[in-house]
mmCIF file of C-alpha atoms in Angstrom:
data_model
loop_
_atom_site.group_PDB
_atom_site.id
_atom_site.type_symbol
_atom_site.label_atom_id
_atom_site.label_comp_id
_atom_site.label_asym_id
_atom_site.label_seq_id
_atom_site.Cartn_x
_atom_site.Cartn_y
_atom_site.Cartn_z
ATOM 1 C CA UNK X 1 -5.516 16.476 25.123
ATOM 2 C CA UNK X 2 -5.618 19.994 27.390
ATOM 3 C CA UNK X 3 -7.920 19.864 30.273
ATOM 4 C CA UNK X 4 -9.216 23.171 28.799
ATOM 5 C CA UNK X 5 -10.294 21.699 25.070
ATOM 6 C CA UNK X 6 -12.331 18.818 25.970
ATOM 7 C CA UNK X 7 -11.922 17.181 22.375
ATOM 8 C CA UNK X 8 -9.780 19.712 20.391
ATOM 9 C CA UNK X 9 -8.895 17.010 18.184
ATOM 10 C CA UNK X 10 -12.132 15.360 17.382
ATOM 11 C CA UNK X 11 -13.610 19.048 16.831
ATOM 12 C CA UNK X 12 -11.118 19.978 14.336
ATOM 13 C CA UNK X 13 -11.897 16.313 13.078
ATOM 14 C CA UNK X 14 -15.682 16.925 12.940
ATOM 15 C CA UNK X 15 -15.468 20.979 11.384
ATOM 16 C CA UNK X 16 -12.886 19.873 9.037
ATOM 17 C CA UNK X 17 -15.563 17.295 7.476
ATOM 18 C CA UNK X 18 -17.970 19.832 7.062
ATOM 19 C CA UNK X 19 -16.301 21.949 5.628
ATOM 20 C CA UNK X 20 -14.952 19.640 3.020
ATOM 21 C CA UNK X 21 -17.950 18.429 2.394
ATOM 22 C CA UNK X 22 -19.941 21.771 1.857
ATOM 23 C CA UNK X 23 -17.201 23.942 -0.045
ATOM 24 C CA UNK X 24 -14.529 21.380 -1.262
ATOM 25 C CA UNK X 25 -11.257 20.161 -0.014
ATOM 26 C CA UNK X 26 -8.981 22.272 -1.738
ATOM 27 C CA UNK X 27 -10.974 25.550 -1.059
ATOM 28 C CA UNK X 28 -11.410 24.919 3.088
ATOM 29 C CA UNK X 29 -8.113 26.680 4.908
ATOM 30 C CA UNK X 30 -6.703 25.939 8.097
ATOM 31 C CA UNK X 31 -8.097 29.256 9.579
ATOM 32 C CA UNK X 32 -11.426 28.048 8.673
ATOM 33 C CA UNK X 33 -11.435 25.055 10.371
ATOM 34 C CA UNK X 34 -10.103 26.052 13.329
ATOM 35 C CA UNK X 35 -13.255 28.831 13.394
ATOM 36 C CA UNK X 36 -15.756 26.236 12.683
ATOM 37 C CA UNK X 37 -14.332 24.237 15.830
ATOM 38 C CA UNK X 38 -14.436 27.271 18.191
ATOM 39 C CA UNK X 39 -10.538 26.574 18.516
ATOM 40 C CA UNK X 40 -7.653 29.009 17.104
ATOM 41 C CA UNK X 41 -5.332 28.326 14.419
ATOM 42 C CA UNK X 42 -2.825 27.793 16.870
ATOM 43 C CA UNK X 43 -4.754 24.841 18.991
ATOM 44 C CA UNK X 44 -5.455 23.354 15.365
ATOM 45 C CA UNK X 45 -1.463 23.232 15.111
ATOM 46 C CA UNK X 46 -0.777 21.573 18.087
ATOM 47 C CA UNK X 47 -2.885 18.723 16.738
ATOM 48 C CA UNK X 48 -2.482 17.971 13.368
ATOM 49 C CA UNK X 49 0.573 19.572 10.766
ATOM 50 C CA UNK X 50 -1.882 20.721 7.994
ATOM 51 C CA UNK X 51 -5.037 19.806 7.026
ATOM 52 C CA UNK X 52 -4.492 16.724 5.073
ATOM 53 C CA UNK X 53 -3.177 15.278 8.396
ATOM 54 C CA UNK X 54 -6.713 16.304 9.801
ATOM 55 C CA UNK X 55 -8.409 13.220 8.090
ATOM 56 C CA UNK X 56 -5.921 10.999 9.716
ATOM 57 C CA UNK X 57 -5.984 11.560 12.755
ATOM 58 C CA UNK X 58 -7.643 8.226 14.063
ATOM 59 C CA UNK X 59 -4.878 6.051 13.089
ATOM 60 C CA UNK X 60 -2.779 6.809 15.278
ATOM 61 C CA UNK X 61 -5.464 4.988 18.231
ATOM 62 C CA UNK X 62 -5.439 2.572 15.516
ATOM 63 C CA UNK X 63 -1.715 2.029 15.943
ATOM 64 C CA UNK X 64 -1.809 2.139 19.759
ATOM 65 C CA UNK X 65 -4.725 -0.702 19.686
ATOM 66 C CA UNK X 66 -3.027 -2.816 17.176
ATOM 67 C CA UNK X 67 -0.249 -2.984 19.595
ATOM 68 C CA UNK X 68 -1.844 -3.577 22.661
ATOM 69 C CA UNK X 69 -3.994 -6.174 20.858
ATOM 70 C CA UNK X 70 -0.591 -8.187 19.842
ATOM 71 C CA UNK X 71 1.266 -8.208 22.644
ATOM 72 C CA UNK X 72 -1.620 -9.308 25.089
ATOM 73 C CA UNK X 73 -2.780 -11.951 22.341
ATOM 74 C CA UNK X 74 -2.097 -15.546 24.258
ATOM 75 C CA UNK X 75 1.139 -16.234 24.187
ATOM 76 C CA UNK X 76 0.379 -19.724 22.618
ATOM 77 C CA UNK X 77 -1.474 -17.962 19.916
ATOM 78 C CA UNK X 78 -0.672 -18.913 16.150
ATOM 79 C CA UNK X 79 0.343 -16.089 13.856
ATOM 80 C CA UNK X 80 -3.047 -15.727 12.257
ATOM 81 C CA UNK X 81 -4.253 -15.704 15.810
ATOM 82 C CA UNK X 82 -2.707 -12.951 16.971
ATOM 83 C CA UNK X 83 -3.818 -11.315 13.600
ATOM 84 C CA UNK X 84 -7.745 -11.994 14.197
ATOM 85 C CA UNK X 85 -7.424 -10.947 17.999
ATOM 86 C CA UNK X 86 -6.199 -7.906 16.467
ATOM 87 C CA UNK X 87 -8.910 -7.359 13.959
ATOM 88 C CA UNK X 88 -11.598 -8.084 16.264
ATOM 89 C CA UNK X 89 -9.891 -5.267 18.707
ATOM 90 C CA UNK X 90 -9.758 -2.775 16.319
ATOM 91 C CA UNK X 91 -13.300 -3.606 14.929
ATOM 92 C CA UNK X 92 -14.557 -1.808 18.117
ATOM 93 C CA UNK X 93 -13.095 1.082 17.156
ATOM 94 C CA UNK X 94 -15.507 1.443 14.613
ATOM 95 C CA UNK X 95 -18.945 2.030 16.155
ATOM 96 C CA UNK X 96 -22.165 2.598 14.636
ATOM 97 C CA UNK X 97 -22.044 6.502 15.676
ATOM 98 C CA UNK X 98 -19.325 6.079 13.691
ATOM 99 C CA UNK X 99 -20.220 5.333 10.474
ATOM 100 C CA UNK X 100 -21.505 8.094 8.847
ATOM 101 C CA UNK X 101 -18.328 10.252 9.779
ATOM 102 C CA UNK X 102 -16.594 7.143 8.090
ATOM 103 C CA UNK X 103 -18.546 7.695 5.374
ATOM 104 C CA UNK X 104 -18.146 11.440 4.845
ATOM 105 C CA UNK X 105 -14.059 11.033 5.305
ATOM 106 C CA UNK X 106 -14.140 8.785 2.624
ATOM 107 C CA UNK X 107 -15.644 10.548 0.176
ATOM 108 C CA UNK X 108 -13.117 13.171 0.312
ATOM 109 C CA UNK X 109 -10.551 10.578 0.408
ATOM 110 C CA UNK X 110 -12.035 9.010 -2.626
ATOM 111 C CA UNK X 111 -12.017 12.454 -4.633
ATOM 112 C CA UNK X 112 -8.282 13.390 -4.250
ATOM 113 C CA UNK X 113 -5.170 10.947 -5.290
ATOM 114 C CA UNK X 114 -2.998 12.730 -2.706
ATOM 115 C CA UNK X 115 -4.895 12.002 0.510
ATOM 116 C CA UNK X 116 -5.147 8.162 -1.373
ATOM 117 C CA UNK X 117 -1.565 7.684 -1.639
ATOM 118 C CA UNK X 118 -1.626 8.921 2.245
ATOM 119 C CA UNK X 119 -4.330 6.638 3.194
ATOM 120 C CA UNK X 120 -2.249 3.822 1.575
ATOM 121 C CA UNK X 121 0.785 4.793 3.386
ATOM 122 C CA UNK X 122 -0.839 5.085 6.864
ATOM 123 C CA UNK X 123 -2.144 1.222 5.975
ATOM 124 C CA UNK X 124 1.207 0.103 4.889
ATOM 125 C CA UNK X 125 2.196 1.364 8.017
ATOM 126 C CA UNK X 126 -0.347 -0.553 10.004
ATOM 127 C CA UNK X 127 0.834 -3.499 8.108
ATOM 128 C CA UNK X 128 4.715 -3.371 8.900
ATOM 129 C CA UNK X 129 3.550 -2.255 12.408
ATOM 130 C CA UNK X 130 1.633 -5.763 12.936
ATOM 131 C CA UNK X 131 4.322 -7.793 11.071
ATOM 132 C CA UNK X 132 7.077 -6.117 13.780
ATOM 133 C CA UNK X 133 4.637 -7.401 16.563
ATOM 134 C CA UNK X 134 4.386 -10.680 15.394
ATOM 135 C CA UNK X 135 8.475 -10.861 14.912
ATOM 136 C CA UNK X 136 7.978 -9.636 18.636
ATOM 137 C CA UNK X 137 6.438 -12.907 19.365
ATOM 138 C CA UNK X 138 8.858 -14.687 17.295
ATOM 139 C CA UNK X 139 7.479 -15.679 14.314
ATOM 140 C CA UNK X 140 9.483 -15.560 11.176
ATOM 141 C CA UNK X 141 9.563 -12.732 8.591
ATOM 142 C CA UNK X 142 8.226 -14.261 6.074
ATOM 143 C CA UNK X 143 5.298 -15.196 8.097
ATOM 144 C CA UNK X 144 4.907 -12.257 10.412
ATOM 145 C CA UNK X 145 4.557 -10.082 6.707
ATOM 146 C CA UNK X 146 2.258 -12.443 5.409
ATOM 147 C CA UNK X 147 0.142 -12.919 7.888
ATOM 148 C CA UNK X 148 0.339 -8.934 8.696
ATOM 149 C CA UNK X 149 -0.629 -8.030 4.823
ATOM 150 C CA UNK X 150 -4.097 -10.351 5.003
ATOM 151 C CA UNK X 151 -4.922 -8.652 8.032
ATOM 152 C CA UNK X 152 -4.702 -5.651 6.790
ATOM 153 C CA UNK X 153 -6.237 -6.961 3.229
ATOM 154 C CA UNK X 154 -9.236 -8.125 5.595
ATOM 155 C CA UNK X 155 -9.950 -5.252 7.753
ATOM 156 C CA UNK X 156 -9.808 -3.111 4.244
ATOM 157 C CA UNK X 157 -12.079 -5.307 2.745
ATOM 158 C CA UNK X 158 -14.548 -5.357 5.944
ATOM 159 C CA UNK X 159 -14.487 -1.280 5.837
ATOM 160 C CA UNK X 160 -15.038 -1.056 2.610
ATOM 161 C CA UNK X 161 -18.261 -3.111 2.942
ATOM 162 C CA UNK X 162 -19.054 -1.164 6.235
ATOM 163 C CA UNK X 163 -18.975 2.367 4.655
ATOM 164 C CA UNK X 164 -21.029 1.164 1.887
ATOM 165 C CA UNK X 165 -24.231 3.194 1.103
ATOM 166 C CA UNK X 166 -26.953 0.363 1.875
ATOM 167 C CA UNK X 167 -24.482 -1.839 4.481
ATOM 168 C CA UNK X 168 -26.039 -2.145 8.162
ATOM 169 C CA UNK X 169 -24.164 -5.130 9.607
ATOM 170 C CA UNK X 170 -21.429 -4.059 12.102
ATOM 171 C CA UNK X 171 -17.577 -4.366 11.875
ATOM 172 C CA UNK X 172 -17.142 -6.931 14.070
ATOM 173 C CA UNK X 173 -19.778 -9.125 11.702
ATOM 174 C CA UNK X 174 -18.350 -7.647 8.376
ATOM 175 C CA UNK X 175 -14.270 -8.474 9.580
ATOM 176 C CA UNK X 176 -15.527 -11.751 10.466
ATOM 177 C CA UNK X 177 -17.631 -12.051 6.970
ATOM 178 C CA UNK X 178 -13.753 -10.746 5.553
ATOM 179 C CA UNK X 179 -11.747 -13.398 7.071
ATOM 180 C CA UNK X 180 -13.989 -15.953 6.340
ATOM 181 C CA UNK X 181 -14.053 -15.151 2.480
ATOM 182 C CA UNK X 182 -10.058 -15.142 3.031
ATOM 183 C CA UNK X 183 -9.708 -18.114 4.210
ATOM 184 C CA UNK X 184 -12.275 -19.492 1.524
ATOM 185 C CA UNK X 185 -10.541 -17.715 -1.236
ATOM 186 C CA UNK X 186 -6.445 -18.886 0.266
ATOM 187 C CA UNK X 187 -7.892 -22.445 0.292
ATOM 188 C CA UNK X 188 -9.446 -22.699 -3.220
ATOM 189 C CA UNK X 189 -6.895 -24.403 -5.113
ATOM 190 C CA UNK X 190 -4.971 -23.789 -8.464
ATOM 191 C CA UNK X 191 -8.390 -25.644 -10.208
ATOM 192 C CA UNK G 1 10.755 1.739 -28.447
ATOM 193 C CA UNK G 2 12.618 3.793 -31.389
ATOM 194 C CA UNK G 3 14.585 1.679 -33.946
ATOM 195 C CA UNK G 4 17.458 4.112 -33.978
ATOM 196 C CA UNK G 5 17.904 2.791 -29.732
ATOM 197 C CA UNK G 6 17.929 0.053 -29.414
ATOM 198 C CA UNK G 7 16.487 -0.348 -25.487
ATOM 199 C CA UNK G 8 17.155 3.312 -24.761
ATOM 200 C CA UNK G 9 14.683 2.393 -21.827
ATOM 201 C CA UNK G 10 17.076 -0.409 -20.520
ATOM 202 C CA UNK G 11 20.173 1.654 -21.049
ATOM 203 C CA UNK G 12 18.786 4.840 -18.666
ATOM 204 C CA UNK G 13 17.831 2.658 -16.352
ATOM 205 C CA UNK G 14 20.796 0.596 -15.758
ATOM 206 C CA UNK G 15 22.791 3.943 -16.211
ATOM 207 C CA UNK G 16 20.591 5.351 -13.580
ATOM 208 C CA UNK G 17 21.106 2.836 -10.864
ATOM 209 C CA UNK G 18 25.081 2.682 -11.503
ATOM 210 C CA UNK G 19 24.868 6.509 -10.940
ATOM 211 C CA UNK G 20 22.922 6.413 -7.653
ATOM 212 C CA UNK G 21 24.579 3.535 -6.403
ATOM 213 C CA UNK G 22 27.800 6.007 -6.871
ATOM 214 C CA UNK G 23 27.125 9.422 -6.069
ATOM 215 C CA UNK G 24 23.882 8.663 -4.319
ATOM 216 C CA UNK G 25 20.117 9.143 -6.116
ATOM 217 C CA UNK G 26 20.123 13.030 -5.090
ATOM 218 C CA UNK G 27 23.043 14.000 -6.502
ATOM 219 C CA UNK G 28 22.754 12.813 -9.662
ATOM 220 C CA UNK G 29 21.002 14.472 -11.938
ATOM 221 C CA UNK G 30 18.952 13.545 -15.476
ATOM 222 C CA UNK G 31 21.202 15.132 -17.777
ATOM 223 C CA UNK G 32 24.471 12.585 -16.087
ATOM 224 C CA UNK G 33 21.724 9.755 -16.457
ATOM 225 C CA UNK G 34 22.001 10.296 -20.408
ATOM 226 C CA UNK G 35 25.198 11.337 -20.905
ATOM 227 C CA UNK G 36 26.040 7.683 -18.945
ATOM 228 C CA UNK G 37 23.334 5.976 -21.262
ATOM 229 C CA UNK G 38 25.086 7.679 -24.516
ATOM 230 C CA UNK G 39 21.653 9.054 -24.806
ATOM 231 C CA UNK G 40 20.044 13.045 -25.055
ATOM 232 C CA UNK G 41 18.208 14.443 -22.107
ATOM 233 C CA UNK G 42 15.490 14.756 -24.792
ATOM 234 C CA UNK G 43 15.115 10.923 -24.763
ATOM 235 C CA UNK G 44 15.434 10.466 -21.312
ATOM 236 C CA UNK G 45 12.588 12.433 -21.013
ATOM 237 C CA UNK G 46 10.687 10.581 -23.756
ATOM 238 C CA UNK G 47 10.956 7.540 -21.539
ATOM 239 C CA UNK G 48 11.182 8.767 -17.830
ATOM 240 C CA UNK G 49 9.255 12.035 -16.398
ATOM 241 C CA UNK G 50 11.802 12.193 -13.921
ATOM 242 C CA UNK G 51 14.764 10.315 -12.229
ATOM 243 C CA UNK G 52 12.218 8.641 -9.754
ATOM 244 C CA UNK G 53 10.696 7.229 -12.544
ATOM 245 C CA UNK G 54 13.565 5.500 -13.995
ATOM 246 C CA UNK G 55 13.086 3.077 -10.730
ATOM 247 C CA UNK G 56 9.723 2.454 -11.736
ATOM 248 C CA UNK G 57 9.610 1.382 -15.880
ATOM 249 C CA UNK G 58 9.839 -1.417 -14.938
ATOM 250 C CA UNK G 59 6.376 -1.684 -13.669
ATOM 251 C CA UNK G 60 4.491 -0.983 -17.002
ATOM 252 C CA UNK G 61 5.780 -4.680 -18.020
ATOM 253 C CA UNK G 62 4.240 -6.160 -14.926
ATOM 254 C CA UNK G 63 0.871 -4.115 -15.372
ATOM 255 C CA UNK G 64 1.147 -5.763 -18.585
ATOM 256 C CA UNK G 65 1.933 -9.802 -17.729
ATOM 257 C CA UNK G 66 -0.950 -9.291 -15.242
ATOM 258 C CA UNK G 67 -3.491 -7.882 -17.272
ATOM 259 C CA UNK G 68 -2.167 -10.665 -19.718
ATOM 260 C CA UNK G 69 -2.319 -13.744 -17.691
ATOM 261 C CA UNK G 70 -5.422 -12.527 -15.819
ATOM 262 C CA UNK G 71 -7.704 -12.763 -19.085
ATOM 263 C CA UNK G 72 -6.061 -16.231 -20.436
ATOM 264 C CA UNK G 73 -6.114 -17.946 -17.112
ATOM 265 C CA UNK G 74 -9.358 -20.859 -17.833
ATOM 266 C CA UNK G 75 -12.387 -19.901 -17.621
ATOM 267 C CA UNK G 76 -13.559 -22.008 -14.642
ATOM 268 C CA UNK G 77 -10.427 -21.324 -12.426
ATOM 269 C CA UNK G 78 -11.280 -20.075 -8.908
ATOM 270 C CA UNK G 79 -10.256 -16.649 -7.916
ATOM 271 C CA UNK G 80 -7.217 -17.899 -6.050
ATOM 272 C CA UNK G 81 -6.119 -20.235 -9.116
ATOM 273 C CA UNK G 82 -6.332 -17.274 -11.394
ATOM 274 C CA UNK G 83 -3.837 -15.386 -8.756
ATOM 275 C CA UNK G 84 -1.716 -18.216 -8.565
ATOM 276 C CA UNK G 85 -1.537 -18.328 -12.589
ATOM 277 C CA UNK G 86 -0.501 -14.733 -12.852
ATOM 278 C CA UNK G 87 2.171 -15.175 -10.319
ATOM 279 C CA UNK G 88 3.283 -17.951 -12.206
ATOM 280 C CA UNK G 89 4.008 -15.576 -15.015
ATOM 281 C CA UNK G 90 4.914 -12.490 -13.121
ATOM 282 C CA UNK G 91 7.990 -14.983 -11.270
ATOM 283 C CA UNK G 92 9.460 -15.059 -15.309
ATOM 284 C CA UNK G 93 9.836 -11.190 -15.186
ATOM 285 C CA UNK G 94 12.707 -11.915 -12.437
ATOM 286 C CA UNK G 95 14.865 -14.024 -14.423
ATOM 287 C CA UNK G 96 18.652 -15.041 -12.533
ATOM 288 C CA UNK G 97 20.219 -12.573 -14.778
ATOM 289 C CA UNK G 98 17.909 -9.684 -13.700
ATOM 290 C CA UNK G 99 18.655 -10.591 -9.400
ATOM 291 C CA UNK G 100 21.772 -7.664 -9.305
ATOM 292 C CA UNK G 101 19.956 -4.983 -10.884
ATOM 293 C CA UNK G 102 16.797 -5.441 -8.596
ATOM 294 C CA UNK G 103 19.059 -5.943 -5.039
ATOM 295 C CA UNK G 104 20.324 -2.374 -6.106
ATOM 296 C CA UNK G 105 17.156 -1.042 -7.213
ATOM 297 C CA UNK G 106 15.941 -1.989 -3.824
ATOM 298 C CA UNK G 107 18.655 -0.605 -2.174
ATOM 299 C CA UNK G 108 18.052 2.548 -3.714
ATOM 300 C CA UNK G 109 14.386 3.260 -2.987
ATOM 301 C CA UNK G 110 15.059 1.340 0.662
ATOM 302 C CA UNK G 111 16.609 4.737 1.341
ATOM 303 C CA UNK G 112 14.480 7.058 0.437
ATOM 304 C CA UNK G 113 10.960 7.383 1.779
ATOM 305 C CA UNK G 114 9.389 9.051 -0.897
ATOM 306 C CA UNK G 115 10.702 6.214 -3.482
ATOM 307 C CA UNK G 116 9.121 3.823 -0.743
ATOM 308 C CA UNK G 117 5.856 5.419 -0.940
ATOM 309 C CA UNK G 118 6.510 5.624 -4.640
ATOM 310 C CA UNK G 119 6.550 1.820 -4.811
ATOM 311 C CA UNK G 120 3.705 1.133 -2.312
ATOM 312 C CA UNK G 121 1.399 3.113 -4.560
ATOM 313 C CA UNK G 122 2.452 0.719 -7.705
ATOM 314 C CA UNK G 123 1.942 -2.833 -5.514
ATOM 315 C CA UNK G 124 -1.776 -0.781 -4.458
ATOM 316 C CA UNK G 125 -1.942 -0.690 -8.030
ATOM 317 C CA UNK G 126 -1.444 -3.968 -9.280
ATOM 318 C CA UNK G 127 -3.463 -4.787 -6.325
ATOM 319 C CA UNK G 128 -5.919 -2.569 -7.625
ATOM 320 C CA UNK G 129 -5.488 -4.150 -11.105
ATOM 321 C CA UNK G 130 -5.703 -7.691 -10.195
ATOM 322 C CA UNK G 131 -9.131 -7.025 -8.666
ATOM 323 C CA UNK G 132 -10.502 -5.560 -11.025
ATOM 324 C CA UNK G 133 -9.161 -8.174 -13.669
ATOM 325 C CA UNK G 134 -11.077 -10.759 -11.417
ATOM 326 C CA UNK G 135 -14.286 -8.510 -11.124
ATOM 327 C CA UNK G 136 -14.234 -8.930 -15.103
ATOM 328 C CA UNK G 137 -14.174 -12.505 -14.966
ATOM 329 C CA UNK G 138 -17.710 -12.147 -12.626
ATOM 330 C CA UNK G 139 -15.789 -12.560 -9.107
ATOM 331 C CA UNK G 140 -17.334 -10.795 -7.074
ATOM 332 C CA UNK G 141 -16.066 -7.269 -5.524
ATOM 333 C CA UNK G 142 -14.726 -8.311 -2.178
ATOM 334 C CA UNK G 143 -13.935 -11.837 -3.154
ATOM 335 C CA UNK G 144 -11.516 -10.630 -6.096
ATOM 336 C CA UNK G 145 -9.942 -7.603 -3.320
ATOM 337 C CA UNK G 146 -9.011 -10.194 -0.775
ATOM 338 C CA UNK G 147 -7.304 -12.495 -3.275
ATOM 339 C CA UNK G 148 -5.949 -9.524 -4.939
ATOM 340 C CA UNK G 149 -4.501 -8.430 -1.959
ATOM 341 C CA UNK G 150 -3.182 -11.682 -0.572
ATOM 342 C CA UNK G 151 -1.561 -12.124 -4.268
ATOM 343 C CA UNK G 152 0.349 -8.971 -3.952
ATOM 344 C CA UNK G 153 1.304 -10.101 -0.608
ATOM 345 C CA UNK G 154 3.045 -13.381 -1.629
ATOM 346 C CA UNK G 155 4.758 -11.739 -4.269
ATOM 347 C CA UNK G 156 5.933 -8.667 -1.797
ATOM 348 C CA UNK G 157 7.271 -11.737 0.373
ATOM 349 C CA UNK G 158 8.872 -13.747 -2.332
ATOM 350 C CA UNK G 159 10.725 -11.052 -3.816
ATOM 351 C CA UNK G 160 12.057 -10.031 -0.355
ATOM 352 C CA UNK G 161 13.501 -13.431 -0.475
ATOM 353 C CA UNK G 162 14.601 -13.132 -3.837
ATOM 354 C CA UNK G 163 16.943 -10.016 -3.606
ATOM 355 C CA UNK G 164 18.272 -10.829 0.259
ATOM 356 C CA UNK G 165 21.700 -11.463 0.554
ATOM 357 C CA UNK G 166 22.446 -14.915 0.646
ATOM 358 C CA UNK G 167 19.398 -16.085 -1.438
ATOM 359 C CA UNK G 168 20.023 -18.130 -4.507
ATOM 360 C CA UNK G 169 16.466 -19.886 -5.009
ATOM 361 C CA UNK G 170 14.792 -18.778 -8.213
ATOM 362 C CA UNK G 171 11.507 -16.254 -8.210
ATOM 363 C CA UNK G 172 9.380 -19.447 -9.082
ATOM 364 C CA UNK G 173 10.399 -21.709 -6.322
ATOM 365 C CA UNK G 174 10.323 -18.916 -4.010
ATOM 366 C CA UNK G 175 6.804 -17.557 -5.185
ATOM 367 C CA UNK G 176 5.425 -21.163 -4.536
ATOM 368 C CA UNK G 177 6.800 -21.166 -1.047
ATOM 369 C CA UNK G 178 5.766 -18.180 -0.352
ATOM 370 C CA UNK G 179 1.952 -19.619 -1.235
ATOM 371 C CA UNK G 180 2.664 -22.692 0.381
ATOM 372 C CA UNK G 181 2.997 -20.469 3.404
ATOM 373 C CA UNK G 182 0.302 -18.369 2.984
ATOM 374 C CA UNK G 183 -2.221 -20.926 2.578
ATOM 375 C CA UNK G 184 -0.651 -22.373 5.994
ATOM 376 C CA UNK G 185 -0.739 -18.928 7.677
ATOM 377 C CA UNK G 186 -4.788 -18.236 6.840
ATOM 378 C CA UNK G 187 -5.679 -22.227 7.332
ATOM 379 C CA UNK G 188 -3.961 -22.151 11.074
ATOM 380 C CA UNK G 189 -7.171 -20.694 13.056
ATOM 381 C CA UNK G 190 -7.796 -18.409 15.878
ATOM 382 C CA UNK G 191 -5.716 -20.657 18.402
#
């Protein structure tokens, strides 16, 4: 981030939601957004490669702390270990001041099939990113990818409760509800 | 399927893969897909809307089996033993006969990211349908995601297994491992 844009990227973040929001996706240009956030086209450039990208922004801190997380997880920690100390890192990325931005970038999400196949992608990604750190630590493919896929399956369920309309518990409570209800729903048999 | 082709579908597909596997997947074109399959461009396009497609007909039948063993599973099976029933049937889509065709159709879209993306979309989609099949038999919303989820994630794993190199275990035996190891994965805590 410049010195000289204190927050150029959660600006753009911020106007492009806005905008979105009050005149459509489809209808809200680069040029526009850039206005909104006091910034030039150019600055908006040097952040994000269109304005698609704008809306996805976060995940790359969500890489970086996924990362961290698993490699400073105790190095006795069992697969699913590392996987929860990861999920309860990246739960604090989502604070209450949080949520109704959340909310808002969702919606548009919701309304267009092309940023949903991105948002899938960018969680795939998170996924093979996690299962890579646990074959870091040396647990098997296999495992590493399962393990990495009900993370991912629980922190998507947890959001998804989080964002909702009427939901006030916080992440951290809501992942933890999540991998509860996993590990209910994993252990209840063929019957 | 028309009477007068007898699996026209089968033939453009298996025509398609010898072709990319050949001259590579962007080089070849639709009209060399037919002409291999003995077919017109006309029907390739009856089946296919494109040559990325042809990769991809194959998912209609598992949309199919799912939807299929999802509704006859019994009535008082838990959400996980409804899961584990449709895997059951999906592992008889993959007979031993079918193994070549899928290590090259793997190859194939391993190369290309936008036949990756492509395939993620389809697995969110099964995902997507196996929840929703659950939700129908009164599981409820989060519940029937998570075991959605972690079903598509033992079947991503076992069918990795399936089409690696050396592997000769069936889909069935692998699938079962695969949830053997799950269930291992999610039981072994936060240590």
């Amino acid at each position: 981030m410049s010195r000289w844009q204190p927050d150029a990227r959660g600006r753009l973040e911020k106007a492009a939601l806005e905008l979105y929001a009050e005149r459509g996706y489809e209808r809200t240009t680069v040029a526009e957004i850039a206005e909104r956030a006091g910034l030039t086209e150019r600055t908006f450039f040097r952040h994000y490669a269109d304005k698609r990208e704008v809306l996805f922004g976060g995940s790359a801190d969500l890489f970086d702390v996924l990362g961290e997380a698993a490699a400073s997880a105790p190095e006795d920690a069992s697969p699913f270990g590392v996987v929860s100390a990861v999920l309860d890192v990246v739960a604090d990325c989502f604070p209450e001041e949080r949520r109704p931005h959340s909310r808002r970038r969702q919606a548009v999400i919701d309304a267009h099939p092309e940023l949903r196949e991105r948002e899938l992608i960018k969680l795939a990604r998170l996924s093979a990113d996690l299962s890579a750190a646990l074959r870091a630590r040396g647990v098997a493919g296999p495992t590493a990818e399962l393990a990495a896929e009900t993370g991912v399956a629980v922190f998507k369920v947890a959001f998804g409760c989080w964002i909702g309309a009427d939901e006030h518990r916080d992440m951290k409570t809501l992942m933890c509800a999540s991998l509860v209800e996993l590990r209910a729903v994993t252990a209840g048999g063929q019957g």
